[in-house]
Amino acid sequence: MKKKPLLVINASGRVTRSVTRRLTKHFSEGWLARHPDATIVDRDVGTHPPSAITESFIAAAFTPAAARTPEMHLELAQSEAMIHELFDAEAIVMGVPMYNFGMPAQLKAYFDQIIRVGRTFNFTGDAEHPYQPLIPAKPLVLVTSNGTGGYAPGEPYEHLNFLEPHLEALLHFVGLSNITLVRVNFEEHKGEDFERSVAEAQEQLDGILGGGAVSMAEPLNAVAA
C-alpha cells in the first residue's frame, strides 16, 4: 500500500531567511530519510496566500453539495483541495512565525478556507458539545518562532501569546489534537541564544522522527527550544 504523504504547511512571509521554513525543511528531510518511499505535499500559504472569504464563498459553503451550481463548486475548489490534503496526510508539520503576537494573515485565511461545516466539522445538536471534528486524528508538529522569547506559560509575555492558543483551538476544532509544539525564541536578537534555540529545536524534531510519528506527545506538549 502506498504510504500517505507528509503535509508541510509554511506560513512565513520570508523565504530565504525564515527559521520556521528552515525547521520544517529539516523535519521533511528527516521524514524522507526514514521513509524513502514517502511523498511530501507542500502547502505554502506564506508565499501563495489563500483567498479571503467572500459572500459568494459563504453562500457556496452553506449550500448542500448536491444543490451547488458550477460557479459554487468553482468558488470552493481551493478550499476542497486544501481540505483533501489534510484528510490524506499521514502526518503534518506546520511552520508559523509570530507576527504582532498572533498568526500571519495568510494562515488565518487558510483556516477560514478549511474550517467548513460538513467537511471538517459538524454541528451535533447537543448544547453541551455542539461541534464534532471530522478530520481523523493524526500527528501534527507545530513549529513556531518569536523575536524575543518569554511567551511560554509562566513567562513575562505569556499574556501576549495569541499565536499558539489560537492555533491549538483551531486545530482541535477540526480534529487535529495530537500536537507537538516546538518553539524557537530570540529570532530578532539572533546571536548565541537564537542559535542555541534553533539547535535545540532541531534536536527535538529529530527526537520526534526517531520516536515515530504515531508516538508523539500529548496535545501541545510545548518544548521551549
Tab-separated table of N, CA and C in Angstrom, residues 8-12 19-25 92-98 141-145:
chain	number	residue	atom	x	y	z
A	8	VAL	N	3.374	19.508	4.500
A	8	VAL	CA	4.208	20.577	5.038
A	8	VAL	C	3.518	21.907	4.766
A	9	ILE	N	3.139	22.600	5.837
A	9	ILE	CA	2.460	23.894	5.713
A	9	ILE	C	3.401	24.977	6.227
A	10	ASN	N	3.758	25.905	5.365
A	10	ASN	CA	4.605	27.035	5.752
A	10	ASN	C	3.813	28.327	5.669
A	11	ALA	N	3.921	29.138	6.723
A	11	ALA	CA	3.142	30.377	6.782
A	11	ALA	C	4.000	31.631	6.773
A	12	SER	N	5.309	31.482	6.784
A	12	SER	CA	6.173	32.650	6.858
A	12	SER	C	6.157	33.433	5.551
A	19	VAL	N	13.275	31.050	9.767
A	19	VAL	CA	13.711	29.939	10.617
A	19	VAL	C	12.658	28.837	10.658
A	20	THR	N	11.372	29.181	10.563
A	20	THR	CA	10.358	28.131	10.576
A	20	THR	C	10.427	27.297	9.295
A	21	ARG	N	10.728	27.939	8.168
A	21	ARG	CA	10.909	27.169	6.932
A	21	ARG	C	12.145	26.266	7.046
A	22	ARG	N	13.183	26.801	7.634
A	22	ARG	CA	14.411	26.012	7.832
A	22	ARG	C	14.110	24.752	8.632
A	23	LEU	N	13.252	24.878	9.634
A	23	LEU	CA	12.976	23.744	10.509
A	23	LEU	C	11.956	22.782	9.914
A	24	THR	N	10.967	23.286	9.188
A	24	THR	CA	10.052	22.354	8.514
A	24	THR	C	10.797	21.576	7.431
A	25	LYS	N	11.768	22.219	6.791
A	25	LYS	CA	12.599	21.507	5.812
A	25	LYS	C	13.437	20.437	6.504
A	92	ILE	N	1.514	15.871	9.666
A	92	ILE	CA	1.585	17.268	9.233
A	92	ILE	C	2.673	17.973	10.023
A	93	VAL	N	3.451	18.801	9.344
A	93	VAL	CA	4.360	19.705	10.031
A	93	VAL	C	4.024	21.112	9.556
A	94	MET	N	3.874	22.019	10.511
A	94	MET	CA	3.423	23.375	10.217
A	94	MET	C	4.412	24.384	10.802
A	95	GLY	N	4.918	25.283	9.973
A	95	GLY	CA	5.841	26.315	10.426
A	95	GLY	C	5.167	27.670	10.469
A	96	VAL	N	5.137	28.281	11.673
A	96	VAL	CA	4.372	29.512	11.851
A	96	VAL	C	5.161	30.525	12.679
A	97	PRO	N	5.587	31.636	12.092
A	97	PRO	CA	6.200	32.694	12.890
A	97	PRO	C	5.128	33.532	13.590
A	98	MET	N	5.491	34.133	14.700
A	98	MET	CA	4.596	35.059	15.392
A	98	MET	C	4.705	36.430	14.736
A	141	VAL	N	3.159	18.340	13.943
A	141	VAL	CA	4.273	19.043	14.579
A	141	VAL	C	4.120	20.527	14.258
A	142	LEU	N	3.997	21.331	15.288
A	142	LEU	CA	3.816	22.767	15.129
A	142	LEU	C	5.100	23.483	15.521
A	143	VAL	N	5.753	24.097	14.540
A	143	VAL	CA	6.996	24.831	14.774
A	143	VAL	C	6.678	26.316	14.754
A	144	THR	N	6.874	26.983	15.889
A	144	THR	CA	6.637	28.425	15.947
A	144	THR	C	7.939	29.154	16.251
A	145	SER	N	7.953	30.425	15.923
A	145	SER	CA	9.113	31.261	16.248
A	145	SER	C	8.632	32.619	16.731
